[in-house]
Amino acid sequence: MSPQLFLVLKIITLIYFSILVQPTLIFANCTCEPQDNKYNHQTKHRALSYKLVAICSILCASALGVIIPILLKTFKSLQKNDYSSLQFLIKAFTAGVILATGFIHILPDAFESLTSPCLSEKLWGSFPFAGFVAMMSAIFTLMMESFATGFHRRAELRKAQPVNIEENDSRHGQGHDEHIAHGPQILLQRSNSSTLMRHRLISQVLELGILVHSVIIGISLGTTENPKTIKPLIIALSFHQFFEGMGLGGCISQAKYKARTIIIMVFFFTVTTPSGIAIGMMISKGYNEQSSTALIVQGVLNSASAGILIYMALVDLLATDFMDPKLHSSFKLQIIANVSLVLGACCMSLLAKWGGA
């Protein structure tokens, strides 16, 4: 397992533990009274049934979404034909989905949490903390990518260099031609190695941003006791996770991980939201989402997640593909890719209106 992936898994584990210990902190720092328990036993039983359906539905949708791009990459018949064009369309669509997730789903929730009247207006109302955390999160992601890529390239340059083909021309004779043949090939291998490392870093940071948000929306659904609220969320969140999974799966397929690493990343993405729902169900009796601790934790994590996803969608997914010479050489493919981008953004935006997620 790569050190970067191990770091991501450690961060995810810390997030889980921080959320699990929230109830104790919440009771100690309540600034707004919890809502009255107005739901009877029958209503709660219906809500529990819907939550179990939500776990199964979201689990299947998440797994299907993240696996599809990975499976497409393995079909050699698609790669020989027009798979690259199909890949452009899939990545444009999923980039639009991820961009809308950051702007439409996560960032507004973060602003709502950190500007709540339950928080001190003197501290939290005097500065747009949600926007600040999102900005710093995007900057930190940029810096992390830059330093990681720079470290990898410097490590490559320290390796044995190709022999200078202009030196010792008369002494090496036939060996001279051999260096001409192998010099550019070595440089190409190094270039491919740097690109592969960058794809791996992108997939890990993207998964981190998605998982943080997935835990929060899972807990929100798990603590809800109103069946009328849960019912539309089942469909909305299933589509939400399916589309996000396609974006993540596309990045994982480009990173060319070994099978074990792919399984680990797919597993974490697939089970995160259902696990969040299960955690929410366990803490629903003592959980007060209007407490200062809950609002601050959710607001900060959502802001950080939004910053990561917006940066990844614009810089690592859209800018890279939309500046690709192959896309520029085909006007038809360029139009279809742009339509696919807008369609993905609109679909995810519509889910926010429909499901309120």
C-alpha positions as semicolon CSV with decimal commas, in nm:
position;residue;x (nm);y (nm);z (nm)
1;M;0,000;0,000;0,000
2;S;0,139;0,341;-0,096
3;P;0,226;0,590;0,183
4;Q;-0,024;0,843;0,042
5;L;-0,309;0,590;0,052
6;F;-0,212;0,488;0,405
7;L;-0,227;0,855;0,510
8;V;-0,573;0,894;0,355
9;L;-0,699;0,587;0,541
10;K;-0,561;0,723;0,869
11;I;-0,739;1,056;0,814
12;I;-1,067;0,877;0,736
13;T;-1,034;0,670;1,054
14;L;-0,976;0,985;1,261
15;I;-1,287;1,143;1,107
16;Y;-1,494;0,840;1,207
17;F;-1,368;0,850;1,565
18;S;-1,425;1,225;1,591
19;I;-1,786;1,175;1,485
20;L;-1,837;0,880;1,718
21;V;-1,737;1,088;2,022
22;Q;-1,959;1,379;1,918
23;P;-2,260;1,289;2,139
24;T;-2,059;1,335;2,462
25;L;-1,929;1,671;2,346
26;I;-2,271;1,777;2,222
27;F;-2,438;1,735;2,559
28;A;-2,170;1,951;2,719
29;N;-2,194;2,237;2,469
30;C;-2,560;2,272;2,370
31;T;-2,652;2,630;2,283
32;C;-2,988;2,554;2,119
33;E;-3,250;2,328;2,266
34;P;-3,301;1,995;2,088
35;Q;-3,623;1,953;1,896
36;D;-3,920;1,802;2,079
37;N;-3,961;1,430;2,034
38;K;-4,286;1,451;1,837
39;Y;-4,267;1,114;1,662
40;N;-4,453;0,815;1,804
41;H;-4,335;0,453;1,803
42;Q;-4,508;0,366;1,476
43;T;-4,353;0,663;1,295
44;K;-4,009;0,574;1,426
45;H;-4,056;0,214;1,312
46;R;-4,139;0,334;0,960
47;A;-3,835;0,563;0,966
48;L;-3,617;0,268;1,070
49;S;-3,749;0,061;0,778
50;Y;-3,668;0,342;0,534
51;K;-3,318;0,375;0,681
52;L;-3,251;0,004;0,623
53;V;-3,373;0,042;0,264
54;A;-3,147;0,347;0,229
55;I;-2,843;0,149;0,347
56;C;-2,904;-0,125;0,088
57;S;-2,989;0,116;-0,194
58;I;-2,694;0,349;-0,136
59;L;-2,457;0,054;-0,091
60;C;-2,555;-0,091;-0,429
61;A;-2,555;0,247;-0,607
62;S;-2,212;0,339;-0,468
63;A;-2,060;0,004;-0,565
64;L;-2,210;0,015;-0,914
65;G;-2,099;0,373;-0,980
66;V;-1,737;0,327;-0,873
67;I;-1,696;-0,013;-1,044
68;I;-1,831;0,080;-1,391
69;P;-1,534;0,300;-1,502
70;I;-1,287;0,045;-1,362
71;L;-1,452;-0,238;-1,555
72;L;-1,465;-0,032;-1,876
73;K;-1,090;0,014;-1,851
74;T;-1,040;-0,365;-1,852
75;F;-1,235;-0,429;-2,175
76;K;-0,968;-0,437;-2,445
77;S;-1,227;-0,427;-2,723
78;L;-1,342;-0,083;-2,602
79;Q;-0,984;0,041;-2,576
80;K;-0,909;-0,067;-2,933
81;N;-1,212;0,111;-3,070
82;D;-1,323;0,447;-2,932
83;Y;-1,280;0,403;-2,559
84;S;-1,078;0,723;-2,524
85;S;-1,370;0,927;-2,659
86;L;-1,609;0,747;-2,424
87;Q;-1,368;0,817;-2,140
88;F;-1,371;1,189;-2,224
89;L;-1,750;1,193;-2,199
90;I;-1,764;0,995;-1,874
91;K;-1,498;1,213;-1,710
92;A;-1,666;1,536;-1,828
93;F;-2,001;1,420;-1,689
94;T;-1,857;1,309;-1,355
95;A;-1,647;1,626;-1,326
96;G;-1,969;1,826;-1,361
97;V;-2,124;1,606;-1,091
98;I;-1,832;1,661;-0,853
99;L;-1,826;2,035;-0,923
100;A;-2,199;2,065;-0,849
101;T;-2,153;1,853;-0,536
102;G;-1,901;2,103;-0,404
103;F;-2,088;2,422;-0,501
104;I;-2,453;2,314;-0,466
105;H;-2,461;2,039;-0,204
106;I;-2,171;2,090;0,036
107;L;-2,070;2,457;0,045
108;P;-2,423;2,593;0,114
109;D;-2,460;2,339;0,398
110;A;-2,129;2,456;0,540
111;F;-2,238;2,822;0,532
112;E;-2,569;2,727;0,692
113;S;-2,396;2,539;0,974
114;L;-2,135;2,804;1,050
115;T;-2,382;3,096;1,036
116;S;-2,644;2,925;1,252
117;P;-2,809;3,142;1,521
118;C;-2,713;2,866;1,764
119;L;-2,349;2,977;1,733
120;S;-2,201;3,292;1,880
121;E;-2,278;3,567;1,631
122;K;-1,990;3,777;1,763
123;L;-1,738;3,509;1,664
124;W;-1,893;3,306;1,382
125;G;-2,112;3,576;1,232
126;S;-1,833;3,831;1,189
127;F;-1,631;3,635;0,931
128;P;-1,720;3,393;0,644
129;F;-1,544;3,093;0,797
130;A;-1,699;2,843;0,552
131;G;-1,554;3,023;0,250
132;F;-1,220;3,067;0,426
133;V;-1,188;2,697;0,516
134;A;-1,290;2,595;0,161
135;M;-1,028;2,831;0,014
136;M;-0,753;2,707;0,246
137;S;-0,851;2,347;0,172
138;A;-0,815;2,409;-0,203
139;I;-0,478;2,583;-0,150
140;F;-0,356;2,299;0,071
141;T;-0,458;2,045;-0,195
142;L;-0,267;2,241;-0,457
143;M;0,041;2,261;-0,235
144;M;0,026;1,890;-0,152
145;E;0,004;1,799;-0,522
146;S;0,288;2,035;-0,610
147;F;0,522;1,913;-0,335
148;A;0,444;1,545;-0,400
149;T;0,500;1,581;-0,776
150;G;0,818;1,782;-0,721
151;F;0,957;1,527;-0,475
152;H;0,885;1,244;-0,720
153;R;1,049;1,425;-1,012
154;R;1,358;1,513;-0,811
155;A;1,387;1,149;-0,704
156;E;1,373;1,048;-1,071
157;L;1,643;1,297;-1,167
158;R;1,873;1,151;-0,902
159;K;1,857;0,815;-1,076
160;A;2,117;0,710;-1,332
161;Q;2,104;0,946;-1,631
162;P;2,135;0,827;-1,993
163;V;2,495;0,846;-2,121
164;N;2,569;1,164;-2,315
165;I;2,549;1,054;-2,678
166;E;2,786;1,332;-2,792
167;E;3,077;1,213;-2,576
168;N;3,334;0,950;-2,665
169;D;3,187;0,914;-3,013
170;S;3,491;0,738;-3,162
171;R;3,558;0,523;-2,854
172;H;3,212;0,373;-2,811
173;G;3,123;0,308;-3,173
174;Q;2,824;0,074;-3,175
175;G;2,734;0,155;-2,813
176;H;2,671;0,511;-2,926
177;D;2,374;0,399;-3,137
178;E;2,243;0,201;-2,845
179;H;2,231;0,515;-2,629
180;I;2,047;0,700;-2,904
181;A;1,784;0,427;-2,901
182;H;1,748;0,403;-2,523
183;G;1,793;0,768;-2,413
184;P;1,450;0,901;-2,525
185;Q;1,286;0,579;-2,406
186;I;1,421;0,631;-2,053
187;L;1,296;0,992;-2,054
188;L;0,953;0,871;-2,173
189;Q;0,937;0,615;-1,893
190;R;1,015;0,886;-1,640
191;S;0,746;1,112;-1,782
192;N;0,493;0,828;-1,764
193;S;0,599;0,753;-1,406
194;S;0,536;1,116;-1,299
195;T;0,196;1,118;-1,471
196;L;0,100;0,792;-1,304
197;M;0,204;0,924;-0,963
198;R;-0,007;1,236;-1,017
199;H;-0,311;1,026;-1,115
200;R;-0,270;0,827;-0,795
201;L;-0,248;1,141;-0,583
202;I;-0,557;1,283;-0,754
203;S;-0,762;0,968;-0,690
204;Q;-0,661;0,962;-0,320
205;V;-0,736;1,332;-0,253
206;L;-1,065;1,306;-0,444
207;E;-1,169;1,004;-0,238
208;L;-1,081;1,187;0,082
209;G;-1,302;1,485;-0,011
210;I;-1,591;1,258;-0,109
211;L;-1,566;1,038;0,201
212;V;-1,571;1,331;0,444
213;H;-1,898;1,453;0,295
214;S;-2,038;1,099;0,270
215;V;-1,992;1,040;0,643
216;I;-2,178;1,362;0,725
217;I;-2,476;1,301;0,494
218;G;-2,498;0,943;0,620
219;I;-2,515;1,057;0,983
220;S;-2,771;1,325;0,894
221;L;-2,998;1,065;0,736
222;G;-2,941;0,817;1,020
223;T;-3,046;1,066;1,288
224;T;-3,361;1,176;1,103
225;E;-3,684;1,034;1,247
226;N;-3,927;1,177;0,991
227;P;-4,021;0,918;0,722
228;K;-4,136;1,195;0,485
229;T;-3,784;1,339;0,493
230;I;-3,607;1,004;0,453
231;K;-3,818;0,876;0,163
232;P;-3,701;1,123;-0,105
233;L;-3,347;1,117;0,033
234;I;-3,316;0,746;-0,048
235;I;-3,346;0,808;-0,422
236;A;-3,156;1,137;-0,417
237;L;-2,859;1,000;-0,222
238;S;-2,850;0,680;-0,428
239;F;-2,807;0,884;-0,748
240;H;-2,571;1,117;-0,562
241;Q;-2,338;0,830;-0,464
242;F;-2,369;0,663;-0,805
243;F;-2,252;0,974;-0,992
244;E;-1,977;1,052;-0,742
245;G;-1,865;0,690;-0,767
246;M;-1,829;0,720;-1,143
247;G;-1,603;1,022;-1,102
248;L;-1,390;0,846;-0,842
249;G;-1,384;0,521;-1,041
250;G;-1,255;0,705;-1,347
251;C;-0,966;0,850;-1,147
252;I;-0,887;0,514;-0,987
253;S;-0,878;0,344;-1,329
254;Q;-0,626;0,602;-1,457
255;A;-0,403;0,549;-1,154
256;K;-0,336;0,183;-1,251
257;Y;-0,331;0,053;-0,897
258;K;-0,278;-0,308;-0,806
259;A;-0,593;-0,512;-0,747
260;R;-0,561;-0,500;-0,368
261;T;-0,540;-0,120;-0,355
262;I;-0,837;-0,086;-0,593
263;I;-1,043;-0,316;-0,371
264;I;-0,955;-0,111;-0,060
265;M;-1,048;0,221;-0,224
266;V;-1,371;0,082;-0,372
267;F;-1,463;-0,073;-0,036
268;F;-1,412;0,250;0,159
269;F;-1,617;0,455;-0,084
270;T;-1,895;0,194;-0,098
271;V;-1,943;0,153;0,277
272;T;-1,884;0,510;0,399
273;T;-2,237;0,650;0,358
274;P;-2,412;0,330;0,482
275;S;-2,173;0,331;0,780
276;G;-2,262;0,694;0,845
277;I;-2,633;0,601;0,840
278;A;-2,566;0,319;1,089
279;I;-2,373;0,556;1,318
280;G;-2,658;0,808;1,296
281;M;-2,909;0,540;1,393
282;M;-2,700;0,448;1,699
283;I;-2,660;0,805;1,826
284;S;-3,003;0,938;1,720
285;K;-3,143;0,939;2,076
286;G;-2,876;1,168;2,216
287;Y;-2,780;1,360;1,903
288;N;-2,863;1,729;1,879
289;E;-2,771;1,861;1,536
290;Q;-2,830;2,218;1,653
291;S;-2,563;2,207;1,924
292;S;-2,255;2,426;1,880
293;T;-2,018;2,129;1,857
294;A;-2,222;1,948;1,590
295;L;-2,262;2,264;1,382
296;I;-1,893;2,356;1,398
297;V;-1,770;2,002;1,320
298;Q;-2,010;1,961;1,028
299;G;-1,949;2,312;0,897
300;V;-1,569;2,287;0,902
301;L;-1,560;1,935;0,752
302;N;-1,810;2,029;0,482
303;S;-1,612;2,343;0,397
304;A;-1,287;2,147;0,369
305;S;-1,458;1,880;0,157
306;A;-1,609;2,144;-0,074
307;G;-1,270;2,309;-0,126
308;I;-1,107;1,977;-0,218
309;L;-1,383;1,873;-0,459
310;I;-1,408;2,211;-0,634
311;Y;-1,031;2,225;-0,681
312;M;-1,014;1,865;-0,807
313;A;-1,304;1,911;-1,050
314;L;-1,171;2,233;-1,202
315;V;-0,796;2,172;-1,202
316;D;-0,732;1,798;-1,212
317;L;-1,035;1,676;-1,408
318;L;-1,166;1,956;-1,632
319;A;-0,854;2,163;-1,705
320;T;-0,647;1,855;-1,789
321;D;-0,901;1,697;-2,025
322;F;-1,043;2,012;-2,183
323;M;-0,691;2,130;-2,275
324;D;-0,607;1,792;-2,431
325;P;-0,500;1,825;-2,800
326;K;-0,714;1,523;-2,892
327;L;-1,026;1,704;-2,772
328;H;-0,927;2,019;-2,962
329;S;-0,875;1,824;-3,285
330;S;-1,238;1,709;-3,295
331;F;-1,505;1,980;-3,287
332;K;-1,779;1,718;-3,252
333;L;-1,609;1,557;-2,949
334;Q;-1,552;1,902;-2,800
335;I;-1,922;1,989;-2,825
336;I;-2,031;1,652;-2,681
337;A;-1,781;1,683;-2,394
338;N;-1,912;2,030;-2,304
339;V;-2,272;1,910;-2,318
340;S;-2,175;1,613;-2,099
341;L;-2,015;1,848;-1,846
342;V;-2,323;2,071;-1,824
343;L;-2,553;1,767;-1,807
344;G;-2,358;1,623;-1,513
345;A;-2,365;1,954;-1,326
346;C;-2,739;1,999;-1,392
347;C;-2,826;1,644;-1,284
348;M;-2,650;1,684;-0,951
349;S;-2,799;2,031;-0,903
350;L;-3,146;1,889;-0,965
351;L;-3,088;1,629;-0,694
352;A;-3,023;1,909;-0,446
353;K;-3,362;2,061;-0,531
354;W;-3,539;1,724;-0,528
355;G;-3,389;1,558;-0,226
356;G;-3,262;1,851;-0,027
357;A;-2,933;1,664;0,022
